[in-house]
């Protein structure tokens, strides 16, 4: 029964429509997301389990580790737009209110410096 409670709470009240969107996003990852996922899946980093495109309340985190309470976001160039930056800050604030930590990487950084990205993730676990 305890496992079932953990499974429910790790989604922070996400509704069914968010789960449907997350599934679609898992099937259409960006190149950067896919490259990082290849490193995160199957508990490759310190044995921590990550989920790709994970529902958290009304949001979908690119990657989430429940044990570490860590959210990883991969941002494309559109996130350089001032309006998008403001939206991202609000989203981060709301997610962090659940007691989670959010770290962000630029898509190009993931594609060109995956070792650096992995080290930063390890430092946050």
PDB file of C-alpha atoms in Angstrom:
ATOM      1  CA  UNK A   1       0.000   0.000   0.000  1.00  0.00           C
ATOM      2  CA  UNK A   2       2.862   2.404   0.789  1.00  0.00           C
ATOM      3  CA  UNK A   3       4.192   2.152  -2.788  1.00  0.00           C
ATOM      4  CA  UNK A   4       0.763   3.127  -4.140  1.00  0.00           C
ATOM      5  CA  UNK A   5       0.725   6.276  -1.972  1.00  0.00           C
ATOM      6  CA  UNK A   6       4.182   7.269  -3.220  1.00  0.00           C
ATOM      7  CA  UNK A   7       3.075   6.739  -6.821  1.00  0.00           C
ATOM      8  CA  UNK A   8       0.091   9.026  -6.324  1.00  0.00           C
ATOM      9  CA  UNK A   9       2.007  11.749  -4.521  1.00  0.00           C
ATOM     10  CA  UNK A  10       4.848  11.887  -7.028  1.00  0.00           C
ATOM     11  CA  UNK A  11       2.471  13.535  -9.507  1.00  0.00           C
ATOM     12  CA  UNK A  12       1.412  16.375  -7.156  1.00  0.00           C
ATOM     13  CA  UNK A  13      -2.240  16.303  -8.187  1.00  0.00           C
ATOM     14  CA  UNK A  14      -1.760  16.085 -11.973  1.00  0.00           C
ATOM     15  CA  UNK A  15      -5.001  15.481 -13.862  1.00  0.00           C
ATOM     16  CA  UNK A  16      -5.576  12.874 -16.583  1.00  0.00           C
ATOM     17  CA  UNK A  17      -5.179  15.377 -19.436  1.00  0.00           C
ATOM     18  CA  UNK A  18      -1.633  16.157 -18.237  1.00  0.00           C
ATOM     19  CA  UNK A  19      -0.778  12.437 -18.357  1.00  0.00           C
ATOM     20  CA  UNK A  20      -2.029  12.287 -21.965  1.00  0.00           C
ATOM     21  CA  UNK A  21       0.109  15.280 -22.946  1.00  0.00           C
ATOM     22  CA  UNK A  22       3.131  13.770 -21.176  1.00  0.00           C
ATOM     23  CA  UNK A  23       2.756  10.546 -23.137  1.00  0.00           C
ATOM     24  CA  UNK A  24       2.688  12.491 -26.407  1.00  0.00           C
ATOM     25  CA  UNK A  25       5.802  14.435 -25.379  1.00  0.00           C
ATOM     26  CA  UNK A  26       7.655  11.207 -24.497  1.00  0.00           C
ATOM     27  CA  UNK A  27       7.009  10.039 -28.044  1.00  0.00           C
ATOM     28  CA  UNK A  28       8.338  13.308 -29.521  1.00  0.00           C
ATOM     29  CA  UNK A  29      11.429  14.268 -27.522  1.00  0.00           C
ATOM     30  CA  UNK A  30      13.775  16.924 -28.843  1.00  0.00           C
ATOM     31  CA  UNK A  31      17.321  15.897 -29.788  1.00  0.00           C
ATOM     32  CA  UNK A  32      18.642  17.337 -26.518  1.00  0.00           C
ATOM     33  CA  UNK A  33      15.999  15.575 -24.430  1.00  0.00           C
ATOM     34  CA  UNK A  34      16.707  12.282 -26.181  1.00  0.00           C
ATOM     35  CA  UNK A  35      20.463  12.624 -25.659  1.00  0.00           C
ATOM     36  CA  UNK A  36      20.022  13.305 -21.951  1.00  0.00           C
ATOM     37  CA  UNK A  37      17.428  10.547 -21.618  1.00  0.00           C
ATOM     38  CA  UNK A  38      19.960   8.072 -23.036  1.00  0.00           C
ATOM     39  CA  UNK A  39      22.148   8.979 -20.044  1.00  0.00           C
ATOM     40  CA  UNK A  40      19.387   9.050 -17.416  1.00  0.00           C
ATOM     41  CA  UNK A  41      17.361   5.973 -18.261  1.00  0.00           C
ATOM     42  CA  UNK A  42      18.029   2.643 -16.631  1.00  0.00           C
ATOM     43  CA  UNK A  43      19.350   4.342 -13.487  1.00  0.00           C
ATOM     44  CA  UNK A  44      22.730   5.151 -15.042  1.00  0.00           C
ATOM     45  CA  UNK A  45      23.536   8.133 -12.813  1.00  0.00           C
ATOM     46  CA  UNK A  46      24.377   7.044  -9.267  1.00  0.00           C
ATOM     47  CA  UNK A  47      21.527   4.519  -9.437  1.00  0.00           C
ATOM     48  CA  UNK A  48      18.859   7.244  -9.337  1.00  0.00           C
ATOM     49  CA  UNK A  49      15.667   6.592 -11.272  1.00  0.00           C
ATOM     50  CA  UNK A  50      14.455   9.347 -13.565  1.00  0.00           C
ATOM     51  CA  UNK A  51      11.170   9.619 -15.402  1.00  0.00           C
ATOM     52  CA  UNK A  52      10.913  11.361 -18.758  1.00  0.00           C
ATOM     53  CA  UNK A  53       8.103  13.875 -19.388  1.00  0.00           C
ATOM     54  CA  UNK A  54       6.746  13.475 -15.876  1.00  0.00           C
ATOM     55  CA  UNK A  55       3.474  15.146 -14.775  1.00  0.00           C
ATOM     56  CA  UNK A  56       3.770  17.477 -11.790  1.00  0.00           C
ATOM     57  CA  UNK A  57       0.530  19.294 -11.007  1.00  0.00           C
ATOM     58  CA  UNK A  58      -0.393  21.231 -14.171  1.00  0.00           C
ATOM     59  CA  UNK A  59       3.124  20.968 -15.605  1.00  0.00           C
ATOM     60  CA  UNK A  60       5.197  18.344 -17.360  1.00  0.00           C
ATOM     61  CA  UNK A  61       8.820  18.166 -16.263  1.00  0.00           C
ATOM     62  CA  UNK A  62      11.261  17.064 -18.945  1.00  0.00           C
ATOM     63  CA  UNK A  63      12.862  14.739 -16.364  1.00  0.00           C
ATOM     64  CA  UNK A  64      12.067  14.002 -12.741  1.00  0.00           C
ATOM     65  CA  UNK A  65      13.724  11.988  -9.971  1.00  0.00           C
ATOM     66  CA  UNK A  66      11.321  11.438  -7.088  1.00  0.00           C
ATOM     67  CA  UNK A  67      13.966  10.131  -4.674  1.00  0.00           C
ATOM     68  CA  UNK A  68      16.110  13.266  -5.119  1.00  0.00           C
ATOM     69  CA  UNK A  69      13.112  15.611  -5.607  1.00  0.00           C
ATOM     70  CA  UNK A  70      14.943  16.901  -8.697  1.00  0.00           C
ATOM     71  CA  UNK A  71      13.375  18.327 -11.861  1.00  0.00           C
ATOM     72  CA  UNK A  72      15.516  18.785 -14.967  1.00  0.00           C
ATOM     73  CA  UNK A  73      14.360  21.093 -17.740  1.00  0.00           C
ATOM     74  CA  UNK A  74      15.930  21.305 -21.211  1.00  0.00           C
ATOM     75  CA  UNK A  75      15.300  24.690 -22.825  1.00  0.00           C
ATOM     76  CA  UNK A  76      15.448  25.475 -26.522  1.00  0.00           C
ATOM     77  CA  UNK A  77      16.254  28.895 -27.970  1.00  0.00           C
ATOM     78  CA  UNK A  78      12.662  30.086 -27.539  1.00  0.00           C
ATOM     79  CA  UNK A  79      13.358  30.235 -23.799  1.00  0.00           C
ATOM     80  CA  UNK A  80      15.630  33.227 -24.487  1.00  0.00           C
ATOM     81  CA  UNK A  81      12.476  35.264 -25.197  1.00  0.00           C
ATOM     82  CA  UNK A  82      11.688  37.611 -22.282  1.00  0.00           C
ATOM     83  CA  UNK A  83       8.027  36.542 -22.049  1.00  0.00           C
ATOM     84  CA  UNK A  84       8.987  32.875 -22.039  1.00  0.00           C
ATOM     85  CA  UNK A  85      11.677  33.523 -19.392  1.00  0.00           C
ATOM     86  CA  UNK A  86       9.042  35.106 -17.140  1.00  0.00           C
ATOM     87  CA  UNK A  87       6.710  32.155 -17.664  1.00  0.00           C
ATOM     88  CA  UNK A  88       9.579  29.737 -16.877  1.00  0.00           C
ATOM     89  CA  UNK A  89      10.352  31.624 -13.656  1.00  0.00           C
ATOM     90  CA  UNK A  90       6.723  31.357 -12.557  1.00  0.00           C
ATOM     91  CA  UNK A  91       6.634  27.679 -13.433  1.00  0.00           C
ATOM     92  CA  UNK A  92       9.870  27.052 -11.509  1.00  0.00           C
ATOM     93  CA  UNK A  93       8.502  28.935  -8.497  1.00  0.00           C
ATOM     94  CA  UNK A  94       5.316  26.842  -8.459  1.00  0.00           C
ATOM     95  CA  UNK A  95       7.203  23.549  -8.852  1.00  0.00           C
ATOM     96  CA  UNK A  96       9.663  24.492  -6.114  1.00  0.00           C
ATOM     97  CA  UNK A  97       6.700  25.154  -3.798  1.00  0.00           C
ATOM     98  CA  UNK A  98       6.231  21.360  -3.779  1.00  0.00           C
ATOM     99  CA  UNK A  99       9.686  21.050  -2.200  1.00  0.00           C
ATOM    100  CA  UNK A 100      11.365  20.160  -5.490  1.00  0.00           C
ATOM    101  CA  UNK A 101      14.556  21.558  -6.983  1.00  0.00           C
ATOM    102  CA  UNK A 102      14.571  22.645 -10.630  1.00  0.00           C
ATOM    103  CA  UNK A 103      17.723  22.818 -12.731  1.00  0.00           C
ATOM    104  CA  UNK A 104      17.772  24.014 -16.324  1.00  0.00           C
ATOM    105  CA  UNK A 105      20.059  23.388 -19.256  1.00  0.00           C
ATOM    106  CA  UNK A 106      20.108  24.910 -22.704  1.00  0.00           C
ATOM    107  CA  UNK A 107      19.409  22.393 -25.459  1.00  0.00           C
ATOM    108  CA  UNK A 108      22.692  23.220 -27.221  1.00  0.00           C
ATOM    109  CA  UNK A 109      24.619  22.717 -23.976  1.00  0.00           C
ATOM    110  CA  UNK A 110      23.159  19.212 -23.658  1.00  0.00           C
ATOM    111  CA  UNK A 111      23.968  18.386 -27.276  1.00  0.00           C
ATOM    112  CA  UNK A 112      27.527  19.736 -27.158  1.00  0.00           C
ATOM    113  CA  UNK A 113      28.629  19.198 -23.522  1.00  0.00           C
ATOM    114  CA  UNK A 114      26.782  16.160 -22.196  1.00  0.00           C
ATOM    115  CA  UNK A 115      29.579  15.271 -19.745  1.00  0.00           C
ATOM    116  CA  UNK A 116      29.322  18.718 -18.133  1.00  0.00           C
ATOM    117  CA  UNK A 117      25.541  18.372 -17.892  1.00  0.00           C
ATOM    118  CA  UNK A 118      25.834  14.929 -16.288  1.00  0.00           C
ATOM    119  CA  UNK A 119      28.337  16.264 -13.743  1.00  0.00           C
ATOM    120  CA  UNK A 120      25.981  19.108 -12.832  1.00  0.00           C
ATOM    121  CA  UNK A 121      23.136  16.617 -12.370  1.00  0.00           C
ATOM    122  CA  UNK A 122      25.352  14.423 -10.179  1.00  0.00           C
ATOM    123  CA  UNK A 123      26.166  17.483  -8.053  1.00  0.00           C
ATOM    124  CA  UNK A 124      22.433  18.014  -7.494  1.00  0.00           C
ATOM    125  CA  UNK A 125      21.623  14.428  -6.489  1.00  0.00           C
TER     126      UNK A 125
END
